[in-house]
Every structure is written in C-alpha cells, then in structure tokens.
Short mmCIF file of N, CA and C in Angstrom, two decimals:
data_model
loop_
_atom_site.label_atom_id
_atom_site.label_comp_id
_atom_site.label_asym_id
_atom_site.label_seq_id
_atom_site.Cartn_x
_atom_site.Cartn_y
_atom_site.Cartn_z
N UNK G 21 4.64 47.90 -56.28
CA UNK G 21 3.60 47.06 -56.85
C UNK G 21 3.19 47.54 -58.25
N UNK G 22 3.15 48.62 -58.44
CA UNK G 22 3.12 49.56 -59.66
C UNK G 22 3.43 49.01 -61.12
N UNK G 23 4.65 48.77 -60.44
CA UNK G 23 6.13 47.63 -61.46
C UNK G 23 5.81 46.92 -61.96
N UNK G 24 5.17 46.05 -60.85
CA UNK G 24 4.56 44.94 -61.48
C UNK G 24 3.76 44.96 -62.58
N UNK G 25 2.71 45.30 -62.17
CA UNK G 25 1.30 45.85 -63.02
C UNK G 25 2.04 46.71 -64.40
N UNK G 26 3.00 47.02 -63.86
CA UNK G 26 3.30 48.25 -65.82
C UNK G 26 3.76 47.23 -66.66
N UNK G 27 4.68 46.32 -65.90
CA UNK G 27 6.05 44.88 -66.60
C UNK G 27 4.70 44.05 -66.69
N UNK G 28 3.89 43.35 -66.35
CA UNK G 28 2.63 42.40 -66.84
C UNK G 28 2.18 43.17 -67.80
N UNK G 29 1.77 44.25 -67.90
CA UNK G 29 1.03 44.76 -69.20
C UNK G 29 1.82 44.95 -70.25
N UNK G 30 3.02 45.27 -69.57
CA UNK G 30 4.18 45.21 -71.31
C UNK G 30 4.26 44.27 -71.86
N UNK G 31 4.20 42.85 -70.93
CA UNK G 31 4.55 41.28 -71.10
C UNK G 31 3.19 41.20 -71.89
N UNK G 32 1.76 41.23 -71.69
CA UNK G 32 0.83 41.03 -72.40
C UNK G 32 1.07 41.87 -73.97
N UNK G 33 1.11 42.98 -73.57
CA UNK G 33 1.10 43.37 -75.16
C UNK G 33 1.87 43.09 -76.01
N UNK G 34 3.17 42.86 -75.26
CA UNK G 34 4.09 41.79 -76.21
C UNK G 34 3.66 40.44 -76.60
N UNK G 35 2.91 39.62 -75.91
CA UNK G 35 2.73 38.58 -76.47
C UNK G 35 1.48 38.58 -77.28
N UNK G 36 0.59 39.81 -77.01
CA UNK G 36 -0.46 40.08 -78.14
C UNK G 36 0.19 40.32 -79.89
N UNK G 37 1.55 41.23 -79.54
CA UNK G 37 1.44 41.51 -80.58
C UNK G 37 2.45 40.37 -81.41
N UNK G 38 3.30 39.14 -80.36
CA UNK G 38 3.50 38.16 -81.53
C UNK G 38 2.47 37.50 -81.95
N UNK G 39 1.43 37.27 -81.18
CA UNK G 39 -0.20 35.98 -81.64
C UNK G 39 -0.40 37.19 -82.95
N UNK G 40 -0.62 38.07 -83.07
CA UNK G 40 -0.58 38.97 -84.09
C UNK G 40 0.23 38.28 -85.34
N UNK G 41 1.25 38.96 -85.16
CA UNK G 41 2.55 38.48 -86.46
C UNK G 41 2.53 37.14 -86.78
N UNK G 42 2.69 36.21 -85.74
CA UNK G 42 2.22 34.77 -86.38
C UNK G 42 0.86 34.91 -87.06
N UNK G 43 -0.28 35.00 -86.05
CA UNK G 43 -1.05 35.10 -87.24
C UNK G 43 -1.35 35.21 -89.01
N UNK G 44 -0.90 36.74 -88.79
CA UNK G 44 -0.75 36.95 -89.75
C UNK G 44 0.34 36.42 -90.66
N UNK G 45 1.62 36.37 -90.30
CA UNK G 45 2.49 35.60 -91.13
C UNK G 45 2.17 34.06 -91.91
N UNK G 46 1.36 33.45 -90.83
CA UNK G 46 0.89 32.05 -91.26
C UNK G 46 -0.04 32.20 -91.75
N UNK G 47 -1.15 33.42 -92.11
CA UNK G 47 -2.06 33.33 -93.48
C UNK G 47 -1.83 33.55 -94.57
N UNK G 48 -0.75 34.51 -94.35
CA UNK G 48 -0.08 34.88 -95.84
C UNK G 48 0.48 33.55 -96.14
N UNK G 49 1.50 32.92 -95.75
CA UNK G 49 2.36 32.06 -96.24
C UNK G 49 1.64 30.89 -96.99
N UNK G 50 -0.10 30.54 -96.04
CA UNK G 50 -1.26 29.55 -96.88
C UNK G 50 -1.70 30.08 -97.61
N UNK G 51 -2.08 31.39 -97.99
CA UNK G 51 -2.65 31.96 -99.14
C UNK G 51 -1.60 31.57 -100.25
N UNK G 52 -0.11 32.18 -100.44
CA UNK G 52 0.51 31.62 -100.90
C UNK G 52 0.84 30.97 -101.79
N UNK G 53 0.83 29.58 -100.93
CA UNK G 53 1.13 28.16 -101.03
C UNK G 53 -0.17 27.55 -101.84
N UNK G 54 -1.15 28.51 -101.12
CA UNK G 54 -2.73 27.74 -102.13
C UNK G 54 -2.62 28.12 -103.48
N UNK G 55 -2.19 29.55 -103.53
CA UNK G 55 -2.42 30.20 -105.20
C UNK G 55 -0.73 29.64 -106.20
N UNK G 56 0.34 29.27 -105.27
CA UNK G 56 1.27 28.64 -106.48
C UNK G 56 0.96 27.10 -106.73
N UNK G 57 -0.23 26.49 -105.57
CA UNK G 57 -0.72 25.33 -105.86
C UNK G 57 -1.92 25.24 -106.85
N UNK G 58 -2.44 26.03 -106.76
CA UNK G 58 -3.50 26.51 -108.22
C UNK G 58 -2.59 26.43 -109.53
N UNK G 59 -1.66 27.24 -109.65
CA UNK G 59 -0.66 27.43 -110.67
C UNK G 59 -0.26 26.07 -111.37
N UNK G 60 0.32 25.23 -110.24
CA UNK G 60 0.87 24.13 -110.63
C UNK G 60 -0.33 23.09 -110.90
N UNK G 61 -1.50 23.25 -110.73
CA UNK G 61 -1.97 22.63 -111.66
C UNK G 61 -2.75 23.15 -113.11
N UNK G 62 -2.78 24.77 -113.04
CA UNK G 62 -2.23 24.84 -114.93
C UNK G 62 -1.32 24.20 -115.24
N UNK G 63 -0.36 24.15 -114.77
CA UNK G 63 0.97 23.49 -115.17
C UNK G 63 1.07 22.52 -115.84
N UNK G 64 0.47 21.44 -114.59
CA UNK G 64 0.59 19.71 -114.98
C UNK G 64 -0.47 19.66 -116.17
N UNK G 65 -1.17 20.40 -116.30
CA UNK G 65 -2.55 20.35 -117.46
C UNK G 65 -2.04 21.04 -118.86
N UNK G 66 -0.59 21.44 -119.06
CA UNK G 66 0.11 22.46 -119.83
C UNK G 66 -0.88 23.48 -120.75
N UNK G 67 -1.62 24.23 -119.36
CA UNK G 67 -2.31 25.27 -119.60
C UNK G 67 -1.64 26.48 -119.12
N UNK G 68 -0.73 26.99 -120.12
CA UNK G 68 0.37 27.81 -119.89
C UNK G 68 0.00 29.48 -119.62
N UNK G 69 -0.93 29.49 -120.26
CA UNK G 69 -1.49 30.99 -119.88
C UNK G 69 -2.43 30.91 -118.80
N UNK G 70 -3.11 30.50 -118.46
CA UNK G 70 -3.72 30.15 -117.20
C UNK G 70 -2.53 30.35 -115.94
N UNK G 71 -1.54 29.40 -115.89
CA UNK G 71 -0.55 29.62 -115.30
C UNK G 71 -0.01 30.63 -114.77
N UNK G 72 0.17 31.34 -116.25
CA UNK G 72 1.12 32.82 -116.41
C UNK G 72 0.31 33.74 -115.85
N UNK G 73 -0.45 33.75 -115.79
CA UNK G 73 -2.09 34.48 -115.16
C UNK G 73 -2.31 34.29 -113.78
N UNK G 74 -2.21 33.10 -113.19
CA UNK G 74 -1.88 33.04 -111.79
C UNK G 74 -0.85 33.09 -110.95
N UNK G 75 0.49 32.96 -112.01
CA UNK G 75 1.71 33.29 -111.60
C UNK G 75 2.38 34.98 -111.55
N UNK G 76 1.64 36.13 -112.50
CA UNK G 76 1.32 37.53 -112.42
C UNK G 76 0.33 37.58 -111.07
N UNK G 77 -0.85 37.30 -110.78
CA UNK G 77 -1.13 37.75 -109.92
C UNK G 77 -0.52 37.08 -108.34
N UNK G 78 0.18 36.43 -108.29
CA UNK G 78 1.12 35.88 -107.04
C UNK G 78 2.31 36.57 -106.77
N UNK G 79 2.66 37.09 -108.37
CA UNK G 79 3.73 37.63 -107.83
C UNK G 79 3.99 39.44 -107.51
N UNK G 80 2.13 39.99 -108.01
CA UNK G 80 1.90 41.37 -108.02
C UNK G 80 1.48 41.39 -106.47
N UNK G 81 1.11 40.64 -105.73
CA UNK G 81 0.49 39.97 -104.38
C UNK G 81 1.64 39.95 -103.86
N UNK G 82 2.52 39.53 -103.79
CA UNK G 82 3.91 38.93 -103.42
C UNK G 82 4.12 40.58 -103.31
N UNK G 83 4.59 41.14 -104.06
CA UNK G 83 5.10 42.48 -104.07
C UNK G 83 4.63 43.64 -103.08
N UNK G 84 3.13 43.63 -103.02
CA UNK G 84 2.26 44.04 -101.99
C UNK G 84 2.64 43.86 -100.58
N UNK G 85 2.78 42.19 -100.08
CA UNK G 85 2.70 41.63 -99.41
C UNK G 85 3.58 41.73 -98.58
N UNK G 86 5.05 41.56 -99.86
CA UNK G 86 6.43 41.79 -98.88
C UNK G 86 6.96 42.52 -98.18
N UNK G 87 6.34 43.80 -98.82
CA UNK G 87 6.48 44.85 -98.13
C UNK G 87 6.52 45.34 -96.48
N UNK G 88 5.13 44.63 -96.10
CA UNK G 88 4.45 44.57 -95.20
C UNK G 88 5.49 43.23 -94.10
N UNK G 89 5.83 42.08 -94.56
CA UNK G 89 6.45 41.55 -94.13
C UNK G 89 7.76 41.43 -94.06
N UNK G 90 8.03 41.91 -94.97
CA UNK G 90 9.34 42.77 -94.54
C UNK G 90 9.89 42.92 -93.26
N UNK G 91 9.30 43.92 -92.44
CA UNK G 91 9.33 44.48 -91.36
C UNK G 91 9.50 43.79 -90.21
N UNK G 92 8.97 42.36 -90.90
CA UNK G 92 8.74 41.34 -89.63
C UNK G 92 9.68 40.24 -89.87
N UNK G 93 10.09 39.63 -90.79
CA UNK G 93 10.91 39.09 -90.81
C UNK G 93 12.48 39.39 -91.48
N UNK G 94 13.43 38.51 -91.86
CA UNK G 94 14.61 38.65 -92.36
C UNK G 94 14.76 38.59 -94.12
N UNK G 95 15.00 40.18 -94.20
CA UNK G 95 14.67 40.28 -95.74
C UNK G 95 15.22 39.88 -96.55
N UNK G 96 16.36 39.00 -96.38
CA UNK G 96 17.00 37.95 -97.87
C UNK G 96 15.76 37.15 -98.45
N UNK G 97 15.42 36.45 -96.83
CA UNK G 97 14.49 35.46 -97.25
C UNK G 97 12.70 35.79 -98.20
N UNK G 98 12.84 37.13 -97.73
CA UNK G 98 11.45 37.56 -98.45
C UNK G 98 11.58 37.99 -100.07
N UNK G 99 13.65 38.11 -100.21
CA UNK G 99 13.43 38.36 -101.52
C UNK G 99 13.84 37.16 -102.38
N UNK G 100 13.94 36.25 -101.77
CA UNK G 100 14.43 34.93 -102.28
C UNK G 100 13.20 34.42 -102.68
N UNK G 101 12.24 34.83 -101.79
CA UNK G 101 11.03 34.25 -102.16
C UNK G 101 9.97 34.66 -103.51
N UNK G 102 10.21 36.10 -103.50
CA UNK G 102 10.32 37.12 -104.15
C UNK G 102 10.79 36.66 -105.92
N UNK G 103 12.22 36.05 -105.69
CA UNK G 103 13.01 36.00 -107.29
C UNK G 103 12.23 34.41 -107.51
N UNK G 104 12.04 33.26 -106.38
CA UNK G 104 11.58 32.27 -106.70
C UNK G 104 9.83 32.43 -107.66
N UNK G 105 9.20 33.67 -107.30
CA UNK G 105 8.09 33.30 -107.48
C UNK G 105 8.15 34.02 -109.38
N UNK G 106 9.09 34.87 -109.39
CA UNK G 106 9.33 35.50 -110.50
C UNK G 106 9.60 34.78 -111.59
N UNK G 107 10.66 33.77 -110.82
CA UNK G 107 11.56 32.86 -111.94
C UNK G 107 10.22 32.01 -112.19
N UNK G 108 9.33 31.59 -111.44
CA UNK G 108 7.94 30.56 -112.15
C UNK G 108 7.49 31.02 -113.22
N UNK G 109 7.04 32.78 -113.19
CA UNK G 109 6.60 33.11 -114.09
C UNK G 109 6.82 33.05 -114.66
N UNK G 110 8.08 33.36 -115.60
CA UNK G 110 9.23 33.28 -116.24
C UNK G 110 9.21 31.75 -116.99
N UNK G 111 9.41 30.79 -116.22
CA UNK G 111 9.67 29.43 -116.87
C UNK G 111 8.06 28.85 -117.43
N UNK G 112 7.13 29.74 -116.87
CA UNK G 112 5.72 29.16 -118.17
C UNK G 112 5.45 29.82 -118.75
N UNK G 113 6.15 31.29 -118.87
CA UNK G 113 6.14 31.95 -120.24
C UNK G 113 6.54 31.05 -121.52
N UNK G 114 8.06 30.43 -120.89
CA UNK G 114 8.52 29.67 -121.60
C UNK G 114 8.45 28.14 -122.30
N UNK G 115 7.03 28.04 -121.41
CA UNK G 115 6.60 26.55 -121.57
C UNK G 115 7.57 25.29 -120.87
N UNK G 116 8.68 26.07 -120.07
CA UNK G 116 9.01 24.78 -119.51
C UNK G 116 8.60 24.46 -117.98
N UNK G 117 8.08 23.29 -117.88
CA UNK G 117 7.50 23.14 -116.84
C UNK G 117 8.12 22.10 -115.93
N UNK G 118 9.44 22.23 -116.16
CA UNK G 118 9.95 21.18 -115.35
C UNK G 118 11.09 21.81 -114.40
N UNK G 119 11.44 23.40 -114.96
CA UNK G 119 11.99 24.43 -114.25
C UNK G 119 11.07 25.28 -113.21
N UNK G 120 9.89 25.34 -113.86
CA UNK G 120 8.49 25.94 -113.43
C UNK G 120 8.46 25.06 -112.08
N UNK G 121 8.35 23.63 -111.74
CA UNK G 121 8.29 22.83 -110.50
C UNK G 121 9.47 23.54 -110.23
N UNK G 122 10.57 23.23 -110.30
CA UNK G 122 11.69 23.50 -109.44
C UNK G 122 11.66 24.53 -108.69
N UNK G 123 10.90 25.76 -109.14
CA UNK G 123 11.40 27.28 -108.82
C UNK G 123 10.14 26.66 -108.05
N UNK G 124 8.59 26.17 -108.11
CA UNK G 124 7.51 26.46 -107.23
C UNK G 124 8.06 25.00 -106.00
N UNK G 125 8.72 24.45 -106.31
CA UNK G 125 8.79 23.33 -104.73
C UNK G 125 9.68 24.22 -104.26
N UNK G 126 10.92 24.28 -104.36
CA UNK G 126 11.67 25.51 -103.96
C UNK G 126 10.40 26.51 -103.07
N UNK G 127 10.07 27.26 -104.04
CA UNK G 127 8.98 28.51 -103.16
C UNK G 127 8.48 28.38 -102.00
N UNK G 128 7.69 26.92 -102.27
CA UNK G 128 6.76 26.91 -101.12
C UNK G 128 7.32 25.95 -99.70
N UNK G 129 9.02 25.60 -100.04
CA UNK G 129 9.20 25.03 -99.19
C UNK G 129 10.04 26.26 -98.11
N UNK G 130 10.44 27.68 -99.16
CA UNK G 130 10.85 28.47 -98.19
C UNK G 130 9.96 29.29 -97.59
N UNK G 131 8.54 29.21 -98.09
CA UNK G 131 7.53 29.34 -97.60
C UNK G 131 7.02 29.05 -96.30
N UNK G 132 7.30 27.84 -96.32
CA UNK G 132 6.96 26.88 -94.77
C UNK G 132 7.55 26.93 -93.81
N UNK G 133 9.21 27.11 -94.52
CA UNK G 133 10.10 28.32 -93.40
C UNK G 133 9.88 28.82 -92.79
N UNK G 134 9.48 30.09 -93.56
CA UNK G 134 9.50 31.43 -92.69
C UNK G 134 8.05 30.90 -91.60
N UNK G 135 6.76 30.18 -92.40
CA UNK G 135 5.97 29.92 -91.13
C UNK G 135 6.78 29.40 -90.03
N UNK G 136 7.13 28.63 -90.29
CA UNK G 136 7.86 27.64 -89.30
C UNK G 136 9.28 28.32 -87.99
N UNK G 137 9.33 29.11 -89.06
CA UNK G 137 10.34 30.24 -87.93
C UNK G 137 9.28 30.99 -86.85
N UNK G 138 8.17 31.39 -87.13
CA UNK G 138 7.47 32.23 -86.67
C UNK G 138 6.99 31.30 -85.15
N UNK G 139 6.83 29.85 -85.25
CA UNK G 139 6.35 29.45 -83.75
C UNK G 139 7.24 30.10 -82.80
N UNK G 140 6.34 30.00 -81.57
CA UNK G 140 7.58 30.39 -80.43
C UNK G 140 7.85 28.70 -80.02
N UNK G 141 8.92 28.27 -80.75
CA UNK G 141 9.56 27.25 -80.12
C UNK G 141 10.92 27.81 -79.66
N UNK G 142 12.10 26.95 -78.56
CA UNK G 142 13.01 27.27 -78.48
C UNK G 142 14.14 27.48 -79.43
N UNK G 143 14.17 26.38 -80.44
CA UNK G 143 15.03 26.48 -81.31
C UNK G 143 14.96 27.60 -81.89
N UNK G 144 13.73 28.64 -82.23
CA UNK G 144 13.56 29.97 -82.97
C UNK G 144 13.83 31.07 -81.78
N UNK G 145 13.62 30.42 -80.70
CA UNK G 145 14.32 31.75 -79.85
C UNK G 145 15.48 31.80 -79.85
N UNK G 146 16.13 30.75 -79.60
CA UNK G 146 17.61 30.63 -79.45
C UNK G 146 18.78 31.25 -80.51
#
C-alpha cells in the first residue's frame, strides 16, 4: 500500500511541477509578445529610437530569460527566437521597417509555439 501512496505523490509533484513550467512558460512568452507589440508600434509611427529602445530592452530580457528557459524547452528554438529578436533591432537601427515586421511576425509567431507546445495535449505528448 506504501507504493501506492509514494507513486501518487511522485504523480502529484510531477504534475505540480508541469502547472509550474507552463505557467511560467506562458507568461514569459505574453510578456514578450506585449513588449515586441509595443515596439511595433514605434515602428508603424517611424519612431525609430523609441523602437530601438524597446527592442534593446527585449532583447537584454530575452537574454536573461533564455537562460532560464532553456532548461525547459528545445534550445534551437530559444535561439531562433533569440537571433529573431536581434535581427528587429538591427532592422530599426536601420530604419527599415518592413524587415523590422518580418523578423517581429516571425518572433512572435515562434513565440506562440513554444506556448503552444507547452499544453498537455496529445499531439505534444506524442
């Protein structure tokens, strides 16, 4: 009976600690998504330093961040996300803002990814 009771409490703390990682994975990914959506509208307003200003601190955040998530997910994708948020910066240094969208729809759609990997649906177990 013992068994039982040790295998239920392993089973709980395992599923504590994915409500955990989702959690957390799906606040980061809206924090995110909110601050390269801030960005993009310096953008559309071709307020380029404003931009470049919110696109440094997303991607000094990003750097912080990945670290940490790292651990939890599959690290191509964190550095893909990583060069996407870089290359934004990059393209409103340069004033172009039509590369600047590309690299931020790109971002935030691999963004939604990795949330989206994180449900426990079957297709992500499988």
């Amino acid at each position: 009976m013992k068994r039982i009771y040790v295998s239920l409490i392993f089973i709980l703390i395992v599923a504590i600690c994915a409500a955990l990682q989702l959690g957390y994975v799906s606040a980061e990914v809206d924090s995110f998504v909110s601050m390269i959506e801030q960005s993009d509208k310096y953008m559309r307003k071709s307020d380029f330093e404003e931009a470049i200003s919110v696109c440094k601190n997303i991607e000094e955040k990003w750097d912080d961040t990945a670290k940490k998530i790292d651990m939890l997910l599959i690290h191509d994708y964190v550095d893909e996300i990583g060069n996407k948020i870089s290359n934004m910066r990059s393209y409103a240094e340069n004033c172009s803002p039509d590369m600047y969208f590309a690299e931020s729809t790109t971002a935030k759609k691999e963004l939604a990814s990795i949330k989206e990997s994180e449900y426990p649906l079957a297709e992500n177990i499988l």
